[in-house]
XYZ file of C-alpha atoms in Angstrom:
188
model
C 0.000 0.000 0.000
C 1.409 3.371 -1.029
C 0.873 6.713 0.651
C -1.199 9.421 -1.059
C 1.879 11.523 -1.880
C 3.828 8.578 -3.304
C 0.861 7.420 -5.386
C 0.271 10.951 -6.704
C 3.965 11.365 -7.580
C 3.961 8.056 -9.422
C 0.869 8.930 -11.456
C 2.185 12.360 -12.424
C 5.720 11.162 -13.203
C 4.349 8.479 -15.522
C 2.055 10.820 -17.422
C 4.062 13.358 -19.440
C 0.941 15.454 -19.967
C 0.342 15.969 -16.254
C 3.992 16.615 -15.568
C 4.323 19.099 -18.418
C 1.195 21.001 -17.420
C 2.448 21.394 -13.851
C 5.901 22.401 -15.071
C 4.496 24.997 -17.472
C 2.203 26.565 -14.869
C -0.993 26.128 -16.892
C -2.528 23.312 -14.889
C -5.953 23.496 -13.304
C -5.031 21.797 -10.014
C -8.582 20.906 -9.031
C -9.326 19.393 -12.425
C -6.119 17.344 -12.300
C -6.933 16.170 -8.773
C -10.405 15.055 -9.902
C -8.873 13.232 -12.853
C -6.372 11.197 -10.784
C -8.416 10.765 -7.573
C -9.691 7.255 -8.412
C -6.202 6.091 -9.393
C -4.743 7.394 -6.124
C -7.535 5.724 -4.146
C -6.942 2.471 -5.995
C -3.216 2.600 -5.304
C -3.576 3.546 -1.628
C -6.582 1.355 -0.884
C -8.382 4.173 0.890
C -10.615 7.154 0.170
C -8.744 10.389 -0.502
C -10.160 13.892 -0.078
C -10.014 16.080 -3.165
C -8.557 18.994 -1.166
C -5.710 16.778 0.038
C -4.797 15.959 -3.546
C -5.069 19.582 -4.685
C -2.842 20.748 -1.846
C -0.192 18.128 -2.593
C -0.258 18.669 -6.369
C 0.391 22.401 -5.904
C 3.657 21.518 -4.143
C 4.982 19.229 -6.886
C 7.901 20.339 -9.037
C 8.216 17.767 -11.814
C 11.567 16.600 -13.092
C 13.025 17.745 -16.370
C 11.355 15.939 -19.233
C 11.233 16.634 -22.916
C 8.648 19.356 -23.492
C 8.670 19.585 -27.277
C 4.859 19.852 -27.447
C 4.824 23.231 -25.699
C 7.841 24.427 -27.691
C 6.107 23.621 -30.983
C 2.833 25.123 -29.800
C 4.598 28.356 -28.775
C 5.701 28.728 -32.421
C 2.189 28.070 -33.740
C -0.529 30.318 -35.091
C -4.034 30.176 -33.676
C -7.143 31.314 -35.544
C -10.883 30.784 -35.400
C -13.752 30.982 -37.893
C -17.455 30.929 -37.074
C -20.735 30.034 -38.816
C -19.814 26.495 -39.831
C -22.392 23.774 -40.258
C -21.985 20.038 -40.685
C -23.886 18.619 -43.656
C -24.402 15.093 -44.967
C -25.034 13.731 -48.418
C -24.851 10.603 -50.534
C -22.652 12.443 -53.016
C -20.247 15.354 -52.838
C -19.487 18.014 -55.431
C -15.711 18.703 -55.290
C -16.234 22.109 -56.941
C -18.197 23.500 -53.986
C -16.286 26.518 -52.706
C -18.078 26.746 -49.363
C -16.810 23.361 -48.147
C -13.972 23.537 -45.656
C -13.556 19.837 -44.901
C -15.049 16.629 -46.264
C -14.765 12.990 -45.260
C -16.347 9.765 -46.432
C -18.613 7.701 -44.185
C -20.404 4.398 -44.742
C -23.596 6.273 -45.656
C -21.956 8.819 -47.986
C -20.163 12.043 -47.099
C -20.020 14.515 -44.242
C -18.653 17.969 -44.756
C -18.151 21.228 -42.909
C -19.628 24.190 -44.747
C -18.389 27.772 -44.236
C -20.621 30.814 -43.790
C -23.789 28.813 -43.349
C -26.676 31.015 -42.077
C -27.674 28.217 -39.687
C -24.060 27.460 -38.729
C -23.576 26.952 -35.001
C -20.054 25.535 -35.113
C -16.667 27.189 -34.789
C -13.501 25.918 -36.417
C -10.319 26.585 -34.453
C -7.081 26.008 -36.291
C -3.621 25.585 -34.801
C -0.976 25.898 -37.517
C 2.229 24.259 -36.301
C 5.757 25.251 -37.373
C 7.427 23.171 -40.125
C 9.729 21.366 -37.663
C 6.647 19.825 -35.977
C 5.731 17.865 -39.100
C 6.672 14.439 -37.726
C 6.407 15.179 -34.005
C 4.106 12.702 -32.268
C 1.680 13.479 -29.497
C 0.944 17.165 -30.099
C -2.712 16.613 -30.963
C -3.136 14.286 -27.990
C -1.481 16.893 -25.786
C -3.956 19.586 -26.935
C -6.944 17.258 -26.493
C -5.837 16.191 -23.012
C -5.211 19.813 -22.044
C -8.703 20.864 -23.155
C -10.202 17.842 -21.420
C -8.587 18.921 -18.169
C -10.160 22.357 -18.666
C -13.504 20.512 -18.998
C -13.972 21.723 -22.576
C -15.914 19.553 -24.999
C -14.587 19.438 -28.549
C -16.921 17.805 -31.056
C -14.347 16.819 -33.667
C -10.566 16.956 -33.971
C -8.557 16.656 -37.168
C -4.804 16.643 -37.791
C -3.577 17.398 -41.276
C 0.171 17.672 -41.686
C 0.904 20.932 -39.805
C -2.660 21.798 -38.821
C -4.745 20.744 -35.876
C -8.394 21.605 -36.456
C -10.833 21.630 -33.551
C -14.571 21.841 -34.201
C -16.821 22.940 -31.352
C -20.039 24.822 -30.729
C -19.897 28.603 -31.033
C -20.728 28.855 -27.313
C -17.622 26.850 -26.366
C -15.248 28.564 -28.816
C -14.316 31.495 -26.582
C -13.342 29.130 -23.757
C -11.254 27.048 -26.181
C -9.474 30.117 -27.566
C -8.842 31.472 -24.076
C -7.445 28.153 -22.823
C -5.301 27.588 -25.922
C -4.005 31.170 -25.733
C -2.945 30.530 -22.143
C -1.275 27.280 -23.169
C 0.543 28.760 -26.164
C 1.365 32.265 -24.998
C 1.400 32.235 -21.178
C 3.081 28.970 -20.171
C 6.373 29.290 -18.317
C 8.360 27.063 -20.637
Protein backbone atom coordinates (compact mmCIF):
# COMPACT_ATOMS: atom_id res chain seq x y z
CA UNK A 1 0.00 0.00 0.00
CA UNK A 2 1.41 3.37 -1.03
CA UNK A 3 0.87 6.71 0.65
CA UNK A 4 -1.20 9.42 -1.06
CA UNK A 5 1.88 11.52 -1.88
CA UNK A 6 3.83 8.58 -3.30
CA UNK A 7 0.86 7.42 -5.39
CA UNK A 8 0.27 10.95 -6.70
CA UNK A 9 3.96 11.36 -7.58
CA UNK A 10 3.96 8.06 -9.42
CA UNK A 11 0.87 8.93 -11.46
CA UNK A 12 2.18 12.36 -12.42
CA UNK A 13 5.72 11.16 -13.20
CA UNK A 14 4.35 8.48 -15.52
CA UNK A 15 2.06 10.82 -17.42
CA UNK A 16 4.06 13.36 -19.44
CA UNK A 17 0.94 15.45 -19.97
CA UNK A 18 0.34 15.97 -16.25
CA UNK A 19 3.99 16.62 -15.57
CA UNK A 20 4.32 19.10 -18.42
CA UNK A 21 1.19 21.00 -17.42
CA UNK A 22 2.45 21.39 -13.85
CA UNK A 23 5.90 22.40 -15.07
CA UNK A 24 4.50 25.00 -17.47
CA UNK A 25 2.20 26.57 -14.87
CA UNK A 26 -0.99 26.13 -16.89
CA UNK A 27 -2.53 23.31 -14.89
CA UNK A 28 -5.95 23.50 -13.30
CA UNK A 29 -5.03 21.80 -10.01
CA UNK A 30 -8.58 20.91 -9.03
CA UNK A 31 -9.33 19.39 -12.43
CA UNK A 32 -6.12 17.34 -12.30
CA UNK A 33 -6.93 16.17 -8.77
CA UNK A 34 -10.40 15.06 -9.90
CA UNK A 35 -8.87 13.23 -12.85
CA UNK A 36 -6.37 11.20 -10.78
CA UNK A 37 -8.42 10.76 -7.57
CA UNK A 38 -9.69 7.26 -8.41
CA UNK A 39 -6.20 6.09 -9.39
CA UNK A 40 -4.74 7.39 -6.12
CA UNK A 41 -7.54 5.72 -4.15
CA UNK A 42 -6.94 2.47 -5.99
CA UNK A 43 -3.22 2.60 -5.30
CA UNK A 44 -3.58 3.55 -1.63
CA UNK A 45 -6.58 1.35 -0.88
CA UNK A 46 -8.38 4.17 0.89
CA UNK A 47 -10.62 7.15 0.17
CA UNK A 48 -8.74 10.39 -0.50
CA UNK A 49 -10.16 13.89 -0.08
CA UNK A 50 -10.01 16.08 -3.17
CA UNK A 51 -8.56 18.99 -1.17
CA UNK A 52 -5.71 16.78 0.04
CA UNK A 53 -4.80 15.96 -3.55
CA UNK A 54 -5.07 19.58 -4.69
CA UNK A 55 -2.84 20.75 -1.85
CA UNK A 56 -0.19 18.13 -2.59
CA UNK A 57 -0.26 18.67 -6.37
CA UNK A 58 0.39 22.40 -5.90
CA UNK A 59 3.66 21.52 -4.14
CA UNK A 60 4.98 19.23 -6.89
CA UNK A 61 7.90 20.34 -9.04
CA UNK A 62 8.22 17.77 -11.81
CA UNK A 63 11.57 16.60 -13.09
CA UNK A 64 13.02 17.75 -16.37
CA UNK A 65 11.35 15.94 -19.23
CA UNK A 66 11.23 16.63 -22.92
CA UNK A 67 8.65 19.36 -23.49
CA UNK A 68 8.67 19.59 -27.28
CA UNK A 69 4.86 19.85 -27.45
CA UNK A 70 4.82 23.23 -25.70
CA UNK A 71 7.84 24.43 -27.69
CA UNK A 72 6.11 23.62 -30.98
CA UNK A 73 2.83 25.12 -29.80
CA UNK A 74 4.60 28.36 -28.78
CA UNK A 75 5.70 28.73 -32.42
CA UNK A 76 2.19 28.07 -33.74
CA UNK A 77 -0.53 30.32 -35.09
CA UNK A 78 -4.03 30.18 -33.68
CA UNK A 79 -7.14 31.31 -35.54
CA UNK A 80 -10.88 30.78 -35.40
CA UNK A 81 -13.75 30.98 -37.89
CA UNK A 82 -17.46 30.93 -37.07
CA UNK A 83 -20.74 30.03 -38.82
CA UNK A 84 -19.81 26.50 -39.83
CA UNK A 85 -22.39 23.77 -40.26
CA UNK A 86 -21.99 20.04 -40.69
CA UNK A 87 -23.89 18.62 -43.66
CA UNK A 88 -24.40 15.09 -44.97
CA UNK A 89 -25.03 13.73 -48.42
CA UNK A 90 -24.85 10.60 -50.53
CA UNK A 91 -22.65 12.44 -53.02
CA UNK A 92 -20.25 15.35 -52.84
CA UNK A 93 -19.49 18.01 -55.43
CA UNK A 94 -15.71 18.70 -55.29
CA UNK A 95 -16.23 22.11 -56.94
CA UNK A 96 -18.20 23.50 -53.99
CA UNK A 97 -16.29 26.52 -52.71
CA UNK A 98 -18.08 26.75 -49.36
CA UNK A 99 -16.81 23.36 -48.15
CA UNK A 100 -13.97 23.54 -45.66
CA UNK A 101 -13.56 19.84 -44.90
CA UNK A 102 -15.05 16.63 -46.26
CA UNK A 103 -14.77 12.99 -45.26
CA UNK A 104 -16.35 9.76 -46.43
CA UNK A 105 -18.61 7.70 -44.18
CA UNK A 106 -20.40 4.40 -44.74
CA UNK A 107 -23.60 6.27 -45.66
CA UNK A 108 -21.96 8.82 -47.99
CA UNK A 109 -20.16 12.04 -47.10
CA UNK A 110 -20.02 14.51 -44.24
CA UNK A 111 -18.65 17.97 -44.76
CA UNK A 112 -18.15 21.23 -42.91
CA UNK A 113 -19.63 24.19 -44.75
CA UNK A 114 -18.39 27.77 -44.24
CA UNK A 115 -20.62 30.81 -43.79
CA UNK A 116 -23.79 28.81 -43.35
CA UNK A 117 -26.68 31.02 -42.08
CA UNK A 118 -27.67 28.22 -39.69
CA UNK A 119 -24.06 27.46 -38.73
CA UNK A 120 -23.58 26.95 -35.00
CA UNK A 121 -20.05 25.53 -35.11
CA UNK A 122 -16.67 27.19 -34.79
CA UNK A 123 -13.50 25.92 -36.42
CA UNK A 124 -10.32 26.58 -34.45
CA UNK A 125 -7.08 26.01 -36.29
CA UNK A 126 -3.62 25.58 -34.80
CA UNK A 127 -0.98 25.90 -37.52
CA UNK A 128 2.23 24.26 -36.30
CA UNK A 129 5.76 25.25 -37.37
CA UNK A 130 7.43 23.17 -40.12
CA UNK A 131 9.73 21.37 -37.66
CA UNK A 132 6.65 19.82 -35.98
CA UNK A 133 5.73 17.86 -39.10
CA UNK A 134 6.67 14.44 -37.73
CA UNK A 135 6.41 15.18 -34.01
CA UNK A 136 4.11 12.70 -32.27
CA UNK A 137 1.68 13.48 -29.50
CA UNK A 138 0.94 17.17 -30.10
CA UNK A 139 -2.71 16.61 -30.96
CA UNK A 140 -3.14 14.29 -27.99
CA UNK A 141 -1.48 16.89 -25.79
CA UNK A 142 -3.96 19.59 -26.94
CA UNK A 143 -6.94 17.26 -26.49
CA UNK A 144 -5.84 16.19 -23.01
CA UNK A 145 -5.21 19.81 -22.04
CA UNK A 146 -8.70 20.86 -23.15
CA UNK A 147 -10.20 17.84 -21.42
CA UNK A 148 -8.59 18.92 -18.17
CA UNK A 149 -10.16 22.36 -18.67
CA UNK A 150 -13.50 20.51 -19.00
CA UNK A 151 -13.97 21.72 -22.58
CA UNK A 152 -15.91 19.55 -25.00
CA UNK A 153 -14.59 19.44 -28.55
CA UNK A 154 -16.92 17.81 -31.06
CA UNK A 155 -14.35 16.82 -33.67
CA UNK A 156 -10.57 16.96 -33.97
CA UNK A 157 -8.56 16.66 -37.17
CA UNK A 158 -4.80 16.64 -37.79
CA UNK A 159 -3.58 17.40 -41.28
CA UNK A 160 0.17 17.67 -41.69
CA UNK A 161 0.90 20.93 -39.81
CA UNK A 162 -2.66 21.80 -38.82
CA UNK A 163 -4.74 20.74 -35.88
CA UNK A 164 -8.39 21.60 -36.46
CA UNK A 165 -10.83 21.63 -33.55
CA UNK A 166 -14.57 21.84 -34.20
CA UNK A 167 -16.82 22.94 -31.35
CA UNK A 168 -20.04 24.82 -30.73
CA UNK A 169 -19.90 28.60 -31.03
CA UNK A 170 -20.73 28.85 -27.31
CA UNK A 171 -17.62 26.85 -26.37
CA UNK A 172 -15.25 28.56 -28.82
CA UNK A 173 -14.32 31.49 -26.58
CA UNK A 174 -13.34 29.13 -23.76
CA UNK A 175 -11.25 27.05 -26.18
CA UNK A 176 -9.47 30.12 -27.57
CA UNK A 177 -8.84 31.47 -24.08
CA UNK A 178 -7.44 28.15 -22.82
CA UNK A 179 -5.30 27.59 -25.92
CA UNK A 180 -4.01 31.17 -25.73
CA UNK A 181 -2.95 30.53 -22.14
CA UNK A 182 -1.28 27.28 -23.17
CA UNK A 183 0.54 28.76 -26.16
CA UNK A 184 1.36 32.26 -25.00
CA UNK A 185 1.40 32.23 -21.18
CA UNK A 186 3.08 28.97 -20.17
CA UNK A 187 6.37 29.29 -18.32
CA UNK A 188 8.36 27.06 -20.64
